[in-house]
C-alpha positions as semicolon CSV with decimal commas, in nm:
position;residue;x (nm);y (nm);z (nm)
1;M;9,170;9,421;9,129
2;N;9,085;9,409;8,759
3;F;9,080;9,788;8,757
4;L;9,449;9,800;8,828
5;T;9,551;9,507;8,608
6;S;9,355;9,574;8,289
7;R;9,292;9,848;8,036
8;A;9,220;10,097;8,313
9;H;9,572;10,047;8,445
10;S;9,710;10,124;8,100
11;L;9,493;10,434;8,088
12;A;9,621;10,547;8,427
13;L;9,977;10,535;8,297
14;R;9,882;10,783;8,025
15;L;9,739;11,032;8,273
16;P;9,943;11,283;8,478
17;P;10,079;11,092;8,780
18;E;9,885;11,275;9,050
19;T;9,561;11,255;8,848
20;A;9,612;10,882;8,799
21;H;9,681;10,835;9,168
22;R;9,363;11,016;9,269
23;M;9,159;10,819;9,014
24;T;9,299;10,490;9,140
25;L;9,229;10,580;9,502
26;R;8,869;10,672;9,424
27;A;8,813;10,357;9,220
28;L;8,947;10,138;9,498
29;S;8,720;10,311;9,749
30;A;8,414;10,256;9,526
31;L;8,467;9,909;9,382
32;P;8,320;9,611;9,574
33;L;8,641;9,407;9,573
34;P;8,608;9,051;9,705
35;S;8,813;8,943;10,003
36;P;9,124;8,747;9,905
37;A;9,171;8,385;9,999
38;A;9,339;8,327;10,333
39;D;9,717;8,336;10,309
40;D;9,921;8,020;10,337
41;R;10,046;7,983;10,694
42;R;10,405;7,971;10,566
43;L;10,382;8,342;10,482
44;R;10,287;8,445;10,835
45;V;10,520;8,682;11,017
46;Q;10,532;8,782;11,382
47;A;10,676;9,128;11,439
48;F;10,626;9,408;11,693
49;G;10,405;9,168;11,890
50;L;10,163;9,149;11,596
51;D;10,064;8,861;11,369
52;F;10,088;8,948;10,999
53;P;9,914;8,711;10,752
54;N;10,192;8,778;10,500
55;P;10,499;9,006;10,492
56;L;10,383;9,244;10,216
57;G;10,265;9,592;10,310
58;L;10,160;9,895;10,110
59;A;10,408;10,170;10,186
60;A;10,309;10,516;10,303
61;G;10,225;10,771;10,035
62;F;9,947;10,590;9,852
63;D;9,665;10,626;10,103
64;K;9,772;10,938;10,287
65;N;9,433;11,002;10,448
66;G;9,295;10,657;10,522
67;E;9,044;10,663;10,236
68;A;9,088;10,311;10,095
69;V;9,226;10,099;10,378
70;D;8,991;9,803;10,346
71;A;9,009;9,801;9,968
72;V;9,389;9,790;9,982
73;L;9,381;9,502;10,228
74;R;9,146;9,314;9,993
75;L;9,416;9,333;9,727
76;G;9,610;9,082;9,936
77;F;9,844;9,299;10,141
78;G;9,933;9,182;10,489
79;F;9,909;9,539;10,618
80;I;9,888;9,900;10,502
81;E;10,074;10,209;10,616
82;V;9,849;10,517;10,613
83;G;10,000;10,863;10,583
84;T;10,219;11,052;10,622
85;V;9,973;11,238;10,849
86;T;10,046;11,582;10,991
87;P;9,870;11,740;11,291
88;H;9,713;12,019;11,086
89;P;9,592;12,000;10,727
90;Q;9,844;12,127;10,473
91;P;9,847;12,127;10,091
92;G;10,206;12,017;10,043
93;N;10,430;12,156;9,774
94;A;10,320;12,319;9,450
95;R;10,228;12,104;9,149
96;P;10,362;11,935;8,948
97;R;10,527;11,736;9,224
98;L;10,508;11,374;9,109
99;F;10,705;11,233;8,814
100;R;10,738;10,892;8,654
101;L;11,066;10,757;8,517
102;P;10,917;10,485;8,293
103;Q;11,244;10,352;8,150
104;D;11,392;10,326;8,497
105;R;11,075;10,206;8,670
106;G;11,117;10,486;8,920
107;I;10,917;10,771;9,072
108;I;11,030;11,114;9,190
109;N;10,806;11,294;9,434
110;R;10,825;11,622;9,619
111;L;10,474;11,609;9,762
112;G;10,575;11,762;10,093
113;F;10,340;11,586;10,337
114;N;10,014;11,688;10,173
115;S;9,772;11,580;10,444
116;R;9,416;11,640;10,560
117;G;9,540;11,635;10,919
118;H;9,500;11,426;11,231
119;A;9,130;11,487;11,290
120;F;9,019;11,383;10,941
121;V;9,234;11,070;10,924
122;H;9,141;10,967;11,277
123;R;8,771;10,982;11,187
124;R;8,835;10,763;10,884
125;L;9,025;10,501;11,083
126;L;8,783;10,507;11,375
127;A;8,497;10,429;11,137
128;R;8,661;10,097;11,040
129;A;8,830;10,020;11,372
130;R;8,659;9,685;11,429
131;R;8,728;9,548;11,083
132;P;9,011;9,296;11,029
133;G;9,346;9,401;10,890
134;L;9,659;9,563;11,028
135;V;9,699;9,939;10,981
136;A;10,011;10,141;11,058
137;V;9,992;10,519;11,088
138;N;10,288;10,710;10,950
139;L;10,336;11,030;11,151
140;G;10,500;11,351;11,032
141;A;10,538;11,715;11,130
142;N;10,385;12,022;10,973
143;K;10,615;12,223;10,750
144;D;10,569;12,541;10,956
145;S;10,574;12,369;11,295
146;Q;10,761;12,547;11,572
147;D;10,792;12,224;11,772
148;R;10,827;11,914;11,558
149;I;10,872;11,683;11,855
150;A;10,534;11,800;11,981
151;D;10,382;11,713;11,642
152;Y;10,494;11,352;11,673
153;V;10,377;11,333;12,033
154;E;10,038;11,466;11,929
155;G;10,019;11,202;11,659
156;V;10,080;10,922;11,907
157;K;9,811;11,059;12,137
158;T;9,561;11,102;11,856
159;F;9,595;10,763;11,688
160;A;9,672;10,537;11,985
161;D;9,319;10,398;11,975
162;V;9,319;10,305;11,605
163;A;9,678;10,232;11,496
164;D;9,828;9,884;11,507
165;F;10,172;10,042;11,498
166;F;10,328;10,383;11,440
167;V;10,592;10,478;11,188
168;I;10,784;10,789;11,292
169;N;10,877;10,953;10,963
170;I;11,189;11,162;11,019
171;S;11,337;11,087;10,678
172;S;11,128;11,254;10,408
173;P;11,351;11,478;10,193
174;N;11,061;11,706;10,100
175;T;11,009;11,890;10,431
176;P;11,306;12,122;10,494
177;G;11,509;12,023;10,798
178;L;11,308;11,710;10,878
179;R;11,601;11,476;10,825
180;D;11,792;11,664;11,094
181;L;11,584;11,462;11,341
182;Q;11,789;11,157;11,241
183;R;12,094;11,304;11,409
184;Q;12,188;11,120;11,724
185;Q;12,118;11,403;11,968
186;A;11,794;11,508;11,798
187;L;11,672;11,148;11,794
188;S;11,766;11,118;12,162
189;D;11,538;11,413;12,229
190;L;11,253;11,286;12,011
191;L;11,218;10,922;12,112
192;P;11,174;10,964;12,491
193;N;10,889;11,206;12,427
194;V;10,722;10,978;12,174
195;L;10,757;10,675;12,400
196;A;10,627;10,868;12,702
197;A;10,315;10,958;12,502
198;R;10,277;10,595;12,404
199;A;10,313;10,484;12,767
200;A;10,037;10,724;12,873
201;A;9,793;10,587;12,614
202;A;9,522;10,334;12,696
203;R;9,684;10,068;12,476
204;H;10,039;9,978;12,384
205;V;10,115;10,058;12,019
206;P;10,454;9,961;11,872
207;V;10,677;10,244;11,749
208;V;10,890;10,208;11,435
209;V;11,139;10,470;11,313
210;K;11,172;10,527;10,937
211;I;11,515;10,634;10,813
212;A;11,662;10,772;10,491
213;P;11,881;10,570;10,252
214;D;12,131;10,855;10,220
215;L;12,295;10,800;10,559
216;T;12,663;10,742;10,622
217;L;12,750;10,435;10,824
218;D;12,853;10,660;11,113
219;E;12,507;10,819;11,103
220;L;12,345;10,476;11,092
221;D;12,555;10,370;11,391
222;G;12,420;10,665;11,587
223;I;12,060;10,594;11,493
224;V;12,083;10,226;11,584
225;R;12,256;10,313;11,911
226;V;11,974;10,548;12,012
227;C;11,702;10,310;11,896
228;R;11,851;10,025;12,094
229;T;11,897;10,244;12,399
230;Y;11,531;10,344;12,402
231;R;11,414;9,998;12,295
232;I;11,201;10,103;12,004
233;D;10,996;9,831;11,839
234;G;11,142;9,845;11,489
235;L;11,323;10,027;11,210
236;A;11,194;10,092;10,856
237;V;11,464;10,107;10,589
238;S;11,419;10,320;10,386
239;N;11,254;10,636;10,262
240;T;11,325;10,788;9,917
241;T;11,671;10,901;9,809
242;L;11,804;11,235;9,691
243;A;12,075;11,054;9,497
244;R;12,052;11,008;9,121
245;P;12,233;10,693;9,001
246;E;12,448;10,752;8,694
247;E;12,278;10,472;8,503
248;L;11,935;10,638;8,499
249;A;11,794;10,644;8,144
250;D;11,528;10,911;8,200
251;H;11,791;11,185;8,227
252;E;11,568;11,490;8,196
253;I;11,303;11,369;8,441
254;A;11,579;11,271;8,684
255;K;11,669;11,639;8,712
256;Q;11,346;11,704;8,902
257;H;11,396;11,781;9,270
258;G;11,253;11,533;9,519
259;G;11,287;11,184;9,656
260;L;11,352;10,898;9,412
261;S;11,182;10,563;9,470
262;G;11,124;10,242;9,280
263;R;11,382;10,028;9,101
264;P;11,668;10,284;9,120
265;L;11,639;10,282;9,500
266;F;11,658;9,906;9,541
267;H;12,031;9,848;9,571
268;L;12,102;10,142;9,803
269;S;11,809;10,071;10,034
270;T;11,885;9,698;10,050
271;W;12,251;9,766;10,127
272;L;12,147;9,997;10,412
273;L;11,892;9,741;10,532
274;A;12,165;9,477;10,558
275;Q;12,392;9,720;10,741
276;A;12,111;9,792;10,987
277;Y;12,037;9,421;11,034
278;L;12,396;9,349;11,129
279;R;12,397;9,638;11,378
280;V;12,056;9,570;11,534
281;E;12,160;9,212;11,622
282;G;11,803;9,088;11,651
283;Q;11,697;9,346;11,910
284;F;11,394;9,451;11,702
285;P;11,238;9,373;11,361
286;L;11,308;9,558;11,038
287;I;11,085;9,667;10,750
288;G;11,253;9,662;10,409
289;I;11,133;9,928;10,162
290;G;11,259;10,040;9,823
291;G;11,249;9,891;9,475
292;V;11,048;9,576;9,543
293;E;10,887;9,474;9,214
294;N;10,886;9,094;9,196
295;T;10,943;8,780;9,401
296;A;11,320;8,801;9,369
297;T;11,343;9,155;9,505
298;A;11,098;9,083;9,787
299;L;11,297;8,776;9,885
300;A;11,620;8,974;9,865
301;K;11,487;9,219;10,123
302;I;11,409;8,932;10,357
303;E;11,748;8,771;10,297
304;A;11,909;9,108;10,374
305;G;11,731;9,113;10,712
306;A;11,375;9,237;10,668
307;D;11,091;9,084;10,866
308;L;10,834;9,274;10,661
309;V;10,853;9,422;10,310
310;E;10,671;9,727;10,177
311;L;10,616;9,834;9,817
312;Y;10,437;10,110;9,630
313;S;10,617;10,243;9,321
314;A;10,608;9,906;9,143
315;L;10,227;9,909;9,158
316;V;10,231;10,214;8,931
317;F;10,400;10,014;8,656
318;R;10,276;9,661;8,721
319;G;9,934;9,697;8,883
320;A;9,785;9,530;9,188
321;G;9,826;9,183;9,040
322;L;10,183;9,216;9,160
323;V;10,081;9,140;9,519
324;P;9,942;8,786;9,466
325;H;10,221;8,725;9,214
326;I;10,489;8,792;9,476
327;K;10,313;8,584;9,740
328;K;10,280;8,291;9,501
329;G;10,647;8,323;9,413
330;L;10,755;8,327;9,777
331;L;10,558;8,010;9,843
332;Q;10,721;7,844;9,543
333;R;11,065;7,938;9,675
334;L;10,980;7,795;10,017
335;S;10,851;7,473;9,862
336;Q;11,162;7,435;9,646
337;A;11,380;7,469;9,956
338;N;11,149;7,252;10,169
339;L;11,109;7,533;10,426
340;D;10,813;7,595;10,656
341;S;10,845;7,972;10,693
342;L;11,035;8,282;10,587
343;D;11,219;8,280;10,919
344;A;11,467;8,034;10,773
345;V;11,588;8,278;10,506
346;R;11,576;8,604;10,699
347;G;11,916;8,769;10,710
348;R;12,103;8,485;10,543
349;R;12,253;8,717;10,278
350;A;12,293;9,023;10,500
351;E;12,671;9,003;10,506
352;D;12,682;8,971;10,127
353;W;12,458;9,274;10,080
354;A;12,650;9,478;10,335
355;A;12,979;9,392;10,167
356;G;12,849;9,494;9,823
357;R;12,869;9,144;9,681
358;M;12,511;9,138;9,550
359;S;12,392;9,255;9,208
360;A;12,049;9,411;9,173
361;A;12,019;9,370;8,794
362;E;11,938;8,998;8,793
363;L;11,678;9,042;9,068
364;H;11,484;9,305;8,871
365;S;11,487;9,094;8,556
366;A;11,353;8,787;8,739
367;I;10,996;8,688;8,663
């Protein structure tokens, strides 16, 4: 962990983003990190039929090919999401394709599902299959695929023996046409095929659908309606945004094409999370993603309706020490309120978030 919280972390911030990312991934894979202390029972979460030691997960995009799963889990995460993984290897979009917005604590990426493919990632996960720790596999489609539904079906078949749950990524903005799969009819075509493949597998693996933050409420209504009809196991809210908030300080960098994540995504993604929570009505759990960078923002996701919370961009700016910091803060909040678990606060501010009555500024400035 010291690698990501010391001078090396400062050095990484001076390197080109994709170079720093690769260096960090290699260092994590090589360093003999000690296992973290067992999490306090008050942080435990039950979702998708699984027992999570704490609600914090590493979002997809960091370990695309399953190269540092155990190292990431030793940083204190409750789970990791590997991927996005495509059936066939593909290089993704041309470089440069990853950009930091340091003043805004944001990231723009247009990676385009750079992936070593199903076979490679499956071998990596199979090699550590009996080790502890929950691993989700984020599934995508190849850019040149003639049958994207078949790509997701193939992913379910391939990883059913090693994944603890699947995340069906139909919301990346960097693969042309992919977000069309969020449309009600397209999703109604996709989900039965994915669930049929899951049913044919030797073990039952939960299926979670990951959506974009740039949806209208009518579009969200359609997605929730389909997901409830087919009884999926969960919804992940949200992927990166194509929007560029007016208040961004890094104006020139913000002109880069791609999905924006980090602090600038927080308010939009949390608003959509709350809207989804109110529509789902407890039928399945939610994962809150976007702009989590401290205890206050993690707690806000849970109060808006999230069962689990994922982060990634904040690690770029704050290092891996952020994970134990957030967990410690959550426990302090529970102790102050004399609560035994996070269940008591889940969704309690959903109506406020959905109505636009919450301000993100004070949450990001909280220690």
